Structure formats: structure tokens, C-alpha cells
Coordinates of C-alpha atoms and ligand atoms in Angstrom, one line a residue:
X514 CA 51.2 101.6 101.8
X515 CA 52.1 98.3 102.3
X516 CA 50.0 95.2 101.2
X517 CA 49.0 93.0 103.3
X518 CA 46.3 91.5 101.3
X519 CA 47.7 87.1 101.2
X520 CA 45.6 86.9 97.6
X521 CA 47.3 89.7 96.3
X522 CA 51.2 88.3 97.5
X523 CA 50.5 85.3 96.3
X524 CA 51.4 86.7 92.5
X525 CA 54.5 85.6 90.9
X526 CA 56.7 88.9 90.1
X527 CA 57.9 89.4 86.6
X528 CA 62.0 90.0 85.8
X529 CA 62.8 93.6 85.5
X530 CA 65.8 95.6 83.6
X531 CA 68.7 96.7 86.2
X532 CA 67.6 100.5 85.6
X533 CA 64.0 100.1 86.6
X534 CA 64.8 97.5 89.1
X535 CA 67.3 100.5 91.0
X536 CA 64.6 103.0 90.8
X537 CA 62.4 100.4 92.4
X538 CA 65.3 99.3 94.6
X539 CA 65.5 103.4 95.8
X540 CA 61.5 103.0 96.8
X541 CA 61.5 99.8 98.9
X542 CA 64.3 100.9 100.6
X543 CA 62.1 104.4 101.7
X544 CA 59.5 102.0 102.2
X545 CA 61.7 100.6 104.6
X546 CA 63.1 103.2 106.8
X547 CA 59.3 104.4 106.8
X548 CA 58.4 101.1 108.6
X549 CA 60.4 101.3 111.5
X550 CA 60.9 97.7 112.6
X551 CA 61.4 95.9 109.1
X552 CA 64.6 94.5 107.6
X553 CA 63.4 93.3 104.2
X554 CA 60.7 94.4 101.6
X555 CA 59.8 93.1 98.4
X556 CA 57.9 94.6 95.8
X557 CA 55.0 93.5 95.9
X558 CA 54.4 94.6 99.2
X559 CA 54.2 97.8 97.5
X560 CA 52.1 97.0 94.5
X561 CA 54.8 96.2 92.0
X562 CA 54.9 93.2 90.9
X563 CA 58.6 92.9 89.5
X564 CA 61.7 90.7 91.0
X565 CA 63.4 93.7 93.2
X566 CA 63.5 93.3 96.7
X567 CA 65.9 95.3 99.7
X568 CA 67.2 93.5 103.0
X569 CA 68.1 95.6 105.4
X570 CA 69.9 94.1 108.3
X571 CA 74.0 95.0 108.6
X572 CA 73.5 97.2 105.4
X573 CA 71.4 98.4 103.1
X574 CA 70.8 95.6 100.2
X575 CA 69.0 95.6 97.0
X576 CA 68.7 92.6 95.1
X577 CA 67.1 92.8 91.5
X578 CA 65.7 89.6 89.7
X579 CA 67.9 87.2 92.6
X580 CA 68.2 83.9 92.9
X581 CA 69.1 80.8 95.2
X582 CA 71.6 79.1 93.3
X583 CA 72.7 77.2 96.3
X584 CA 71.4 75.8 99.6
X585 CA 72.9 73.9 102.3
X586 CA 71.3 70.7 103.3
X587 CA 70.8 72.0 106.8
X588 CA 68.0 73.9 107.8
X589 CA 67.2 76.0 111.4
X590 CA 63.5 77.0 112.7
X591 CA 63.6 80.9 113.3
X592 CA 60.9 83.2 114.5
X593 CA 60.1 85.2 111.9
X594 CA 57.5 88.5 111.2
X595 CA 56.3 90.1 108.0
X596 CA 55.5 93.7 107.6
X597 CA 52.4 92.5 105.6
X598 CA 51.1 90.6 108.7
X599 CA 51.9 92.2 111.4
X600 CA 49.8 90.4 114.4
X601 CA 51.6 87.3 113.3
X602 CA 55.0 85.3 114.4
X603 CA 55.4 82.2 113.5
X604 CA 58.7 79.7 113.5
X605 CA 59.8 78.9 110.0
X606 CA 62.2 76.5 108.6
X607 CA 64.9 77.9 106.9
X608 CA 67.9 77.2 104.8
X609 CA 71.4 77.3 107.0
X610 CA 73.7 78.7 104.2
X611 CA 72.5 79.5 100.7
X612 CA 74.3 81.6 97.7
X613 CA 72.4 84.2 95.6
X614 CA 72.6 85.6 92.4
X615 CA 71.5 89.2 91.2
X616 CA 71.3 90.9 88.2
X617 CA 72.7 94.3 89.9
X618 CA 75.8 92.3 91.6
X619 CA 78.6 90.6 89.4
X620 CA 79.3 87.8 92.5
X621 CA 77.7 85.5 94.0
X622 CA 76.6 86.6 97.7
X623 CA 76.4 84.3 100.8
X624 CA 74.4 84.0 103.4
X625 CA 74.9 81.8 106.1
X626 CA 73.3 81.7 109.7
X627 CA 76.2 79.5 110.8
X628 CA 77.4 82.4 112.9
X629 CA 78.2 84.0 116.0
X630 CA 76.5 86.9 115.1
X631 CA 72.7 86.7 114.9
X632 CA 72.3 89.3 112.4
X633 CA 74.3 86.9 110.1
X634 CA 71.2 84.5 111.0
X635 CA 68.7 87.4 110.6
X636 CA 70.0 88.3 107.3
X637 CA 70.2 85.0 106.0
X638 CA 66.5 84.4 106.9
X639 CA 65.6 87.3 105.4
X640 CA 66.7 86.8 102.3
X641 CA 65.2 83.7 101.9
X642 CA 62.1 85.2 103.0
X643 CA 62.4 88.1 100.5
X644 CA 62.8 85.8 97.8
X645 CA 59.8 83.9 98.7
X646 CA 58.0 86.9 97.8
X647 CA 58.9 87.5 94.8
X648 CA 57.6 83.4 94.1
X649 CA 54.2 84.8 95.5
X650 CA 55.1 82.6 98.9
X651 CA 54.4 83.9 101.7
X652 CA 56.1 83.1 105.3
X653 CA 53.0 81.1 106.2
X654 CA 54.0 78.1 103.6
X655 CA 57.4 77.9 105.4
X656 CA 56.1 77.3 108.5
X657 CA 57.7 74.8 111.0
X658 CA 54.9 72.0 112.1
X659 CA 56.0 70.1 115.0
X660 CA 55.9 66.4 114.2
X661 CA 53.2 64.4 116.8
X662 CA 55.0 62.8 119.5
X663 CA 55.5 59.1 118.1
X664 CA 56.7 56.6 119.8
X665 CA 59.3 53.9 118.5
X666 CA 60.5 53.7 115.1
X667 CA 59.3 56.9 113.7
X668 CA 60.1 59.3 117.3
X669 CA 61.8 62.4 116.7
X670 CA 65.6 61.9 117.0
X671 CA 67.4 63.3 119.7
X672 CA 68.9 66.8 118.9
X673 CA 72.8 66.4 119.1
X674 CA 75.4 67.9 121.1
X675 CA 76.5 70.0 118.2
X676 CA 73.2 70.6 116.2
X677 CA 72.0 74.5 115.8
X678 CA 69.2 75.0 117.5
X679 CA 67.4 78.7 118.1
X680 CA 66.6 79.7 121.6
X681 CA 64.9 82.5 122.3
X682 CA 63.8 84.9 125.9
X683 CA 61.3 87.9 125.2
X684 CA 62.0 89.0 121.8
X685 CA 65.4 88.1 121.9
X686 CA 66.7 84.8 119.8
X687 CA 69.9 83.5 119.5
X688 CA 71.1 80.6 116.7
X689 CA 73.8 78.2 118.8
X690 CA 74.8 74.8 119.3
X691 CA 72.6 72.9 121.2
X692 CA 75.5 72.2 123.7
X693 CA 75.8 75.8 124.6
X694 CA 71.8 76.5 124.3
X695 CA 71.5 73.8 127.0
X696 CA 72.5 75.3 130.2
X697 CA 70.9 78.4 129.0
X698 CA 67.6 77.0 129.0
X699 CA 65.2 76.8 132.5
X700 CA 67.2 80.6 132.9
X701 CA 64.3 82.0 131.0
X702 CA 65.2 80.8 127.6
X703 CA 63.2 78.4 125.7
X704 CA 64.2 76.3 123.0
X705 CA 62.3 77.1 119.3
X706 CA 60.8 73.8 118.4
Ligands
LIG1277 ZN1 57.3 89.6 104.3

């Protein structure tokens, strides 16, 4: 059963030993599979309320008691989903490349959505996203608000030739320079901002 209850994920989760954070690890990831269409799933989603979640987008990845111990200045808007609110997609503003530390891994992982490959960029946000709620934050506090349209001074700067930009057609989205995502768009993609 998954929660989906935004008073009840708003709980910080408490650290948890390697052991019991596997065992968890083990359920989330069964959880998971279960769901169909989800790549990530903390615990509370399931009712427990400890620091383990799993990512599932190139592999099968649990991460007990993780943190963000690095994040790149640069940050993308992504469409993103959440197994506890299903009727929602919103855009979100994420971190471009962050590093991670878990308590069942003896390196440090990276993420990066710098990439070719948009999984790299679905993994990365997931992550992040993951994290978030083990903080008790849900995707809705990360969500991108598009500045009003000011004039002069304040106006939005232009988006440069070789700033990453997500475009996406349907339910497909791809994380490019905005030089290659501009002759792309008025062909049925649209940019996400
Ligand atoms: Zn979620």
C-alpha cells in the first residue's frame, strides 16, 4: 500500500542500521516492481519512517541513510511524477550533477543529468527526489514557478546557445542544449519552462 496521504510524507525519517535498512531496501524494491511505472520509492511511502530509499532506473539501487554531499550550481526543470500522487505532473527544478553518500556504499555515487542519455537525467532527478522524502519534502515544494513576464531590468534573460533546456512531445522528454532543442521545437516538441 502506498501512501499518498501529503500530512503523513511530510515526516522527517529517522537513520537506520545497514541490516535493517537492507531488509527494508528488499521491500521498497518489491514495492517497486509491484507499481509498474515507478523508478524510486522511499520509505515512507510505505509506512516506515527510516532513511532507506531504492531508485530504479538503469539498475536496481538502494540507498540507506544517503546524503547530498555535493551539488552543482546548475539546475534543469524536469517533468516529474510521484507514485504517492499519481493525478499530478508538475515541472520541478532540479540539481544538474550532485554526489551522494550512503551508509550501504563505501564511495561516493554521482549523478549527473549532463548526458546524452535521458535516463542519466531520470536517475539523477530521482535521486534527488527520493532524498527529498526521506526530509519529509515532497515534489510539490520543488516546483518550478514561472517568473511574471517583466519588462526591463528584471526580464528573464535570454536562454543561451549552450544552456540545457528539457523539451518534451507526449510523454516523451529529452535534456539537450538549447541549440539542438531549437530546431526541434514547432515539430511537435515544446520547450519545459
Ligand atoms: Zn515520490
Amino acid at each position: 500500500m502506498i501512501i499518498k496521504d501529503r500530512k503523513e510524507l511530510e515526516v522527517k525519517c529517522s537513520p537506520v542500521s545497514v541490516k535493517e535498512g537492507e531488509e527494508i531496501g528488499v521491500r521498497l524494491l518489491h514495492e517497486l516492481r509491484e507499481s509498474n511505472n515507478g523508478i524510486g520509492l522511499a520509505a515512507n511511502q510505505i509506512g516506515i519512517n527510516k532513511r532507506v530509499c531504492v531508485i530504479n532506473v538503469k539498475e536496481p539501487l538502494v540507498l540507506i541513510n544517503p546524503k547530498i554531499v555535493e551539488k552543482s550550481k546548475e539546475q534543469f526543470i524536469f517533468p516529474e511524477g510521484c507514485l504517492s500522487f499519481p493525478d499530478s505532473k508538475i515541472k520541478t527544478t532540479r540539481y544538474q550533477d550532485i554526489v551522494v553518500e550512503a551508509d550501504n556504499h563505501s564511495g561516493r555515487l554521482s549523478f549527473s543529468a549532463n548526458s546524452k542519455d535521458i535516463n542519466d537525467a531520470f536517475e539523477c532527478v530521482c535521486v534527488q527526489h527520493e532524498i527529498d522524502h526521506l526530509d519529509g519534502i515532497t515534489m510539490f515544494e520543488r516546483e518550478f514557478k514561472s517568473e511574471p513576464l517583466v519588462r526591463g531590468v528584471n526580464a528573464p534573460k535570454k536562454i543561451g546557445r549552450n544552456e540545457k533546456v528539457t523539451i518534451t512531445k507526449g510523454t516523451e522528454s529529452k535534456v539537450l542544449k538549447y541549440k539542438k532543442a531549437e530546431p526541434m521545437l514547432g515539430d511537435g516538441w515544446t520547450l519545459s519552462i
